[in-house]
């Protein structure tokens, strides 16, 4: 009779792998929760404005309060994860996100909701960098790493569309407050299960760059505020110019201090790779264009076509389905033909998808909109995972948290700035009672953002050909 240990060892190993996979799936679930929260309240904005008496100009802060805090503090969250431990930082962030989701759900005034959304962004900024760092440092080989990054990228790219669908379902079947309450049970599940299923990472020595955190977040807030307020106060008005000036000064101070502090929030070495810089710029413009398209499309479907929130959310369903389908094949294509060609084709498809929307009118057939959504989903599926690969390539394990924080910072701030630009363009050309006049101008702005993303990735390919 063989020894008992000989028969138990494989079962033990299998059980360990299953526990590890379950833990990573829960971490990915938390990541989905963080990403979709950027858009889950989008469909509910008209109901929020009515219930809490938001002004038209202030309503966008329900979206941008979250995005700016999320993007502005991601670098600090990545650094804290490196020093304190990524699992610990992740759990702290999820706990804060869950608590302030509850606070936002019971908000009784515009100020309280915007503050709760900003504090949600704070929690997301602590949790999100640790997700990507755990993936990149624990994958056993390049193939496994690409598959994990494909899943992460699918979540990142589908999250916005899923948020719109979920927001429509919750707003129509219950009320808008459940777009925030839904995070509470998910957060509690993650907080209970992840410590048992996911191991802690080693701590790294270092200090926290408080000046970097303040200047990065303050600069982002000032620039986004100036963009949002520009239609009301004029592009050359003192408030607008002052906001841009303060933002530029803070970003300049960030660049100055990061070269001199011993433990910088933004490591200058990460920006020495032209391919990484191009990938970061492409991600910022890509996500900005996509969030702007969501913002405009929701208003077109509800205001122009008079869709209910539920039907509006379901109208976006082709997008996450096409993204998911692409995520199944993209890792193999990256291994065969490389990341750069896929990103170029995907960015070009996004421009093609947006161009028909610049001619939208009250008589536009919904098939045109559906085709644009499907094409946008395919393009997102082709670009997000390869861009992630390009941004994190050749990063040392000890700097994985900072690199992933930088990547997601560009994604979130790109979304906030892109949304602010397009919302301002839409407001500047808006005609009372007719979405299409301002909508066409807004879609042109989103198309230009997508063209800038295409230019950035073409630049990556051109530099690589010259190097070869």
XYZ file of C-alpha atoms in Angstrom:
468
model
C 0.000 0.000 0.000
C 1.537 3.346 -1.008
C 2.228 5.924 1.684
C -0.645 8.209 2.509
C 1.478 11.298 1.865
C 2.025 10.216 -1.732
C -1.675 10.441 -2.464
C -2.341 13.653 -0.532
C 0.405 15.822 -1.965
C -1.181 16.324 -5.409
C -4.546 17.069 -3.809
C -2.865 19.588 -1.542
C -1.144 21.249 -4.488
C -4.388 21.314 -6.472
C -6.256 22.787 -3.523
C -3.570 25.458 -3.131
C -3.815 26.402 -6.800
C -7.599 26.586 -6.590
C -7.427 28.791 -3.505
C -4.911 31.040 -5.236
C -7.106 31.284 -8.342
C -10.164 32.061 -6.214
C -8.228 34.790 -4.436
C -7.110 36.360 -7.717
C -10.675 36.231 -9.059
C -11.841 38.115 -5.981
C -9.089 40.683 -6.502
C -10.242 41.035 -10.119
C -13.831 41.453 -8.885
C -12.674 44.313 -6.698
C -10.862 45.833 -9.682
C -14.068 45.633 -11.724
C -15.920 47.372 -8.890
C -13.360 50.195 -8.882
C -13.414 50.655 -12.661
C -17.151 50.524 -13.281
C -17.739 53.108 -10.550
C -16.390 55.728 -12.948
C -19.567 55.328 -15.046
C -22.159 53.455 -12.970
C -23.797 56.730 -11.889
C -23.683 58.172 -15.417
C -27.100 56.896 -16.478
C -28.527 58.039 -13.131
C -27.315 61.653 -13.431
C -30.721 63.120 -14.403
C -32.316 61.455 -11.359
C -29.476 62.603 -9.082
C -29.824 66.168 -10.355
C -33.561 66.140 -9.605
C -33.345 64.553 -6.158
C -30.382 66.549 -4.818
C -30.957 69.788 -6.810
C -27.623 69.840 -8.655
C -26.904 72.716 -11.017
C -26.074 71.736 -14.613
C -22.419 72.812 -14.336
C -21.829 71.115 -10.976
C -23.359 67.777 -11.996
C -20.235 66.651 -13.862
C -18.357 66.636 -10.538
C -20.291 63.491 -9.582
C -18.138 61.805 -12.254
C -15.005 63.921 -12.120
C -14.769 64.068 -8.312
C -14.167 60.333 -8.379
C -11.905 60.352 -11.437
C -9.659 63.196 -10.256
C -9.125 61.765 -6.758
C -8.586 58.296 -8.217
C -6.093 59.473 -10.822
C -4.373 62.096 -8.695
C -3.583 59.720 -5.816
C -2.783 56.539 -7.763
C 0.953 57.200 -7.695
C 0.856 57.564 -3.919
C -1.220 54.384 -3.687
C 1.333 52.503 -5.769
C 4.197 53.741 -3.602
C 2.424 52.859 -0.361
C 1.819 49.382 -1.729
C 5.540 48.947 -2.424
C 6.507 50.050 1.093
C 3.683 48.755 3.292
C 2.743 45.614 1.353
C 0.435 45.321 -1.614
C -2.212 43.095 -0.069
C -2.437 45.303 3.021
C -2.727 48.483 0.944
C -5.293 46.836 -1.320
C -7.482 45.914 1.651
C -7.203 49.404 3.172
C -8.308 50.886 -0.142
C -11.240 48.480 -0.525
C -12.364 49.226 3.041
C -12.347 52.990 2.393
C -14.083 52.547 -0.958
C -16.823 50.437 0.641
C -17.399 52.858 3.516
C -17.669 55.937 1.297
C -19.894 54.110 -1.194
C -22.329 53.718 1.695
C -21.930 57.410 2.572
C -22.615 58.444 -1.034
C -25.704 56.259 -1.150
C -27.260 58.096 1.807
C -26.128 61.584 0.669
C -28.751 64.315 1.098
C -26.951 67.227 -0.597
C -24.759 67.830 -3.653
C -21.724 68.661 -1.498
C -21.984 65.435 0.510
C -22.297 63.293 -2.629
C -19.319 64.933 -4.337
C -17.188 64.550 -1.187
C -18.212 60.897 -0.891
C -17.322 60.317 -4.556
C -13.918 61.938 -4.060
C -13.258 59.754 -1.001
C -14.323 56.726 -3.023
C -11.619 57.769 -5.471
C -9.131 57.921 -2.597
C -9.925 54.315 -1.669
C -9.718 53.219 -5.303
C -6.320 54.908 -5.648
C -4.957 52.803 -2.782
C -6.472 49.526 -3.998
C -6.021 49.592 -7.785
C -2.188 49.750 -8.167
C -1.807 46.686 -5.953
C -4.056 44.658 -8.263
C -1.840 45.135 -11.295
C 1.363 44.805 -9.275
C 0.235 41.434 -7.888
C -0.473 40.205 -11.410
C 2.848 41.302 -12.876
C 4.993 39.987 -10.025
C 3.301 36.597 -9.541
C 2.839 35.296 -13.094
C 5.136 32.263 -13.615
C 5.930 32.931 -17.291
C 5.308 35.365 -20.145
C 2.275 33.453 -21.446
C 0.597 33.407 -18.039
C 1.435 37.057 -17.563
C -0.165 37.972 -20.908
C -3.316 35.982 -20.117
C -3.621 37.667 -16.720
C -3.025 41.077 -18.267
C -5.655 40.297 -20.904
C -8.210 39.611 -18.162
C -7.173 42.762 -16.302
C -7.361 44.796 -19.526
C -10.761 43.335 -20.385
C -12.008 44.445 -16.964
C -10.466 47.887 -17.439
C -11.962 48.355 -20.892
C -15.352 46.682 -20.205
C -15.826 48.323 -16.815
C -17.113 51.598 -18.205
C -19.731 49.937 -20.408
C -20.734 47.455 -17.683
C -21.127 50.396 -15.310
C -23.592 52.012 -17.705
C -25.618 48.803 -18.006
C -25.624 48.153 -14.259
C -26.470 51.788 -13.546
C -29.442 51.639 -15.892
C -30.753 48.424 -14.341
C -30.420 49.692 -10.766
C -31.834 53.156 -11.487
C -34.907 51.764 -13.235
C -35.628 48.817 -10.943
C -34.752 50.366 -7.550
C -33.333 53.920 -7.508
C -30.084 55.750 -8.213
C -28.757 55.273 -4.658
C -28.245 51.575 -5.353
C -25.585 52.452 -7.933
C -23.499 53.160 -4.816
C -25.023 50.693 -2.346
C -24.159 47.772 -4.655
C -20.480 48.217 -3.777
C -21.038 47.474 -0.085
C -21.692 43.685 -0.215
C -18.951 43.213 -2.823
C -16.463 45.151 -0.715
C -17.319 43.182 2.414
C -16.877 39.866 0.553
C -13.431 40.934 -0.671
C -12.386 42.143 2.791
C -13.354 38.832 4.406
C -12.037 36.404 1.767
C -8.880 37.944 0.287
C -6.753 37.811 3.501
C -7.370 34.037 3.589
C -6.666 33.367 -0.078
C -4.000 35.858 -1.204
C -0.541 36.069 0.336
C 1.171 39.319 1.322
C 4.077 40.682 -0.708
C 7.449 41.661 0.789
C 7.817 45.210 2.032
C 10.265 47.576 0.336
C 12.250 50.230 2.206
C 11.372 53.840 1.505
C 9.467 56.960 2.506
C 6.330 58.619 1.230
C 6.556 61.631 -1.055
C 3.866 63.884 0.413
C 4.839 66.885 -1.743
C 4.494 64.766 -4.861
C 1.045 63.554 -3.814
C -0.185 67.089 -3.067
C 1.145 68.628 -6.279
C -0.038 65.773 -8.522
C -3.565 65.788 -7.114
C -3.808 69.581 -6.827
C -2.571 70.087 -10.374
C -5.096 67.603 -11.745
C -7.989 69.170 -9.805
C -7.079 72.701 -10.942
C -6.845 71.762 -14.627
C -10.073 69.737 -14.651
C -11.898 72.493 -12.728
C -10.747 75.094 -15.263
C -11.907 72.929 -18.178
C -15.344 72.321 -16.642
C -15.921 75.972 -15.684
C -14.652 77.427 -18.989
C -18.071 77.466 -20.761
C -19.576 79.455 -17.863
C -16.720 81.908 -17.254
C -15.105 82.053 -20.705
C -11.892 80.423 -21.930
C -9.990 83.662 -21.362
C -11.770 84.592 -18.124
C -9.733 85.136 -14.945
C -11.042 81.982 -13.258
C -10.274 79.775 -16.242
C -6.821 81.218 -16.859
C -6.091 81.173 -13.135
C -7.128 77.511 -12.870
C -4.863 76.534 -15.760
C -2.044 78.614 -14.287
C -2.309 76.995 -10.852
C -2.489 73.543 -12.420
C 0.568 74.163 -14.590
C 2.518 75.564 -11.623
C 1.738 72.534 -9.473
C 2.652 70.093 -12.259
C 5.897 72.017 -12.784
C 6.639 71.824 -9.044
C 5.968 68.074 -9.211
C 8.491 67.673 -12.030
C 11.044 69.776 -10.123
C 10.750 67.946 -6.788
C 10.629 64.409 -8.165
C 14.192 64.747 -9.468
C 15.504 65.711 -6.047
C 13.663 63.726 -3.362
C 15.269 60.406 -2.319
C 12.028 58.412 -2.686
C 10.001 60.109 -5.448
C 6.336 59.435 -6.014
C 6.933 59.530 -9.774
C 10.221 57.818 -10.621
C 11.908 59.749 -13.467
C 13.480 56.477 -14.675
C 10.037 55.209 -15.682
C 9.744 58.049 -18.213
C 13.065 57.409 -19.943
C 11.580 54.785 -22.242
C 10.003 56.400 -25.353
C 7.770 53.354 -25.820
C 6.451 53.646 -22.264
C 5.818 57.384 -22.631
C 3.994 56.761 -25.917
C 1.895 54.017 -24.325
C 0.989 56.282 -21.394
C -0.033 59.115 -23.729
C -2.043 56.725 -25.902
C -3.852 55.322 -22.861
C -4.735 58.809 -21.594
C -6.185 59.873 -24.942
C -7.925 56.522 -25.484
C -9.685 56.468 -22.128
C -10.537 60.161 -22.378
C -12.206 59.607 -25.738
C -14.136 56.562 -24.501
C -15.467 58.206 -21.318
C -16.445 61.249 -23.355
C -18.328 59.019 -25.798
C -20.201 57.396 -22.889
C -21.115 60.831 -21.500
C -22.482 62.060 -24.837
C -24.150 58.822 -25.878
C -26.149 58.557 -22.640
C -27.570 62.028 -23.199
C -28.335 61.276 -26.852
C -30.196 58.063 -26.015
C -32.160 59.524 -23.081
C -32.757 63.110 -24.259
C -32.988 62.681 -28.031
C -34.364 59.137 -28.390
C -36.195 59.177 -25.009
C -34.827 55.819 -23.858
C -35.365 54.837 -20.230
C -32.230 54.371 -18.065
C -32.632 50.583 -18.330
C -32.891 50.603 -22.129
C -30.021 53.087 -22.320
C -27.824 50.796 -20.269
C -28.762 47.764 -22.357
C -27.964 49.693 -25.546
C -24.305 49.560 -24.493
C -24.352 45.758 -24.189
C -22.663 45.135 -27.592
C -19.554 46.925 -26.349
C -18.558 44.697 -23.392
C -19.497 41.600 -25.411
C -17.143 42.577 -28.230
C -14.407 43.497 -25.729
C -14.746 40.116 -24.034
C -14.587 38.301 -27.372
C -11.385 40.156 -28.312
C -9.810 39.449 -24.914
C -9.889 35.726 -25.705
C -7.617 36.043 -28.739
C -5.482 39.136 -28.094
C -2.873 37.419 -25.818
C -2.015 34.953 -28.591
C -1.885 37.716 -31.179
C 0.480 39.740 -28.982
C 2.834 36.752 -28.789
C 2.699 36.226 -32.569
C 2.770 39.700 -34.090
C 3.626 42.015 -31.180
C 1.777 44.681 -29.236
C 2.442 47.734 -31.421
C 0.663 46.597 -34.634
C -2.429 45.622 -32.651
C -2.558 48.975 -30.874
C -2.223 50.862 -34.166
C -5.093 48.936 -35.778
C -7.244 49.291 -32.661
C -6.654 53.052 -32.415
C -7.492 53.492 -36.104
C -10.732 51.516 -35.655
C -11.758 53.812 -32.811
C -11.385 56.880 -35.040
C -13.466 55.106 -37.693
C -16.122 54.306 -35.070
C -16.369 57.896 -33.826
C -16.500 59.679 -37.198
C -20.149 58.773 -38.043
C -21.204 60.105 -34.639
C -19.943 63.560 -35.599
C -22.843 63.718 -38.097
C -25.513 62.501 -35.695
C -28.991 64.011 -36.018
C -32.552 63.481 -34.837
C -33.139 61.141 -37.798
C -29.999 59.006 -37.360
C -30.798 55.302 -37.438
C -29.944 53.445 -34.233
C -28.024 50.922 -36.352
C -25.359 53.612 -36.840
C -25.050 53.993 -33.071
C -24.950 50.217 -32.515
C -22.227 49.807 -35.160
C -20.182 52.541 -33.480
C -20.511 50.822 -30.096
C -19.469 47.422 -31.474
C -16.496 48.890 -33.338
C -15.449 50.828 -30.232
C -15.587 47.605 -28.212
C -13.431 45.751 -30.733
C -10.911 48.591 -30.794
C -10.777 48.714 -26.977
C -10.205 44.973 -26.825
C -7.325 45.344 -29.286
C -5.602 48.215 -27.487
C -5.937 48.001 -23.689
C -3.976 44.797 -23.053
C -1.134 45.597 -25.540
C -0.841 49.132 -24.117
C -0.586 47.638 -20.618
C 2.178 45.331 -21.860
C 4.103 48.219 -23.437
C 3.774 50.398 -20.333
C 5.007 47.695 -17.911
C 7.674 46.088 -20.077
C 11.177 45.894 -18.507
C 10.022 47.304 -15.149
C 11.925 45.892 -12.150
C 9.729 43.967 -9.672
C 10.499 46.421 -6.868
C 9.060 49.264 -8.960
C 6.012 47.357 -10.254
C 3.638 49.211 -7.914
C 4.911 52.638 -8.980
C 4.762 51.680 -12.672
C 1.225 50.300 -12.445
C 0.176 53.372 -10.469
C 1.618 55.624 -13.182
C -0.201 53.676 -15.903
C -3.557 53.845 -14.158
C -2.949 57.504 -13.273
C -2.694 58.334 -16.954
C -5.826 56.287 -17.614
C -7.923 57.994 -14.932
C -6.611 61.530 -15.424
C -6.854 61.081 -19.182
C -10.483 60.133 -18.658
C -11.139 63.130 -16.401
C -9.403 65.631 -18.682
C -10.919 64.127 -21.834
C -14.397 64.202 -20.310
C -13.886 67.799 -19.184
C -12.749 68.857 -22.679
C -15.660 67.180 -24.415
C -18.231 68.341 -21.838
C -16.976 71.914 -22.229
C -17.132 71.661 -26.032
C -20.643 70.237 -25.825
C -21.768 73.040 -23.495
C -20.181 75.742 -25.662
C -22.133 74.660 -28.768
C -25.310 73.402 -27.069
C -28.680 74.600 -28.296
C -31.668 74.524 -25.895
C -33.872 71.496 -26.512
C -31.636 70.016 -29.223
C -28.869 67.642 -28.231
C -27.485 67.154 -31.724
C -25.939 70.613 -32.218
C -23.682 70.393 -29.183
C -23.475 66.619 -29.529
C -21.821 66.794 -32.943
C -19.214 69.209 -31.587
C -18.626 66.948 -28.599
C -18.176 63.870 -30.781
C -15.675 65.807 -32.912
C -13.685 66.520 -29.745
C -13.813 62.805 -28.796
C -12.671 61.888 -32.311
C -9.708 64.251 -32.038
C -8.710 62.627 -28.740
C -8.811 59.222 -30.436
C -6.709 60.562 -33.316
C -4.118 61.766 -30.782
C -3.984 58.231 -29.349
C -3.407 56.890 -32.869
C -0.601 59.403 -33.418
C 1.071 58.330 -30.164
C 1.097 54.628 -31.057
C 2.242 55.312 -34.603
C 5.140 57.195 -33.019
C 6.006 54.083 -30.984
C 6.057 51.966 -34.140
C 8.145 54.513 -36.050
C 10.790 54.684 -33.306
C 10.994 50.894 -33.171
C 11.512 50.664 -36.928
C 14.316 53.241 -36.761
C 15.924 51.339 -33.891
C 15.689 48.066 -35.809
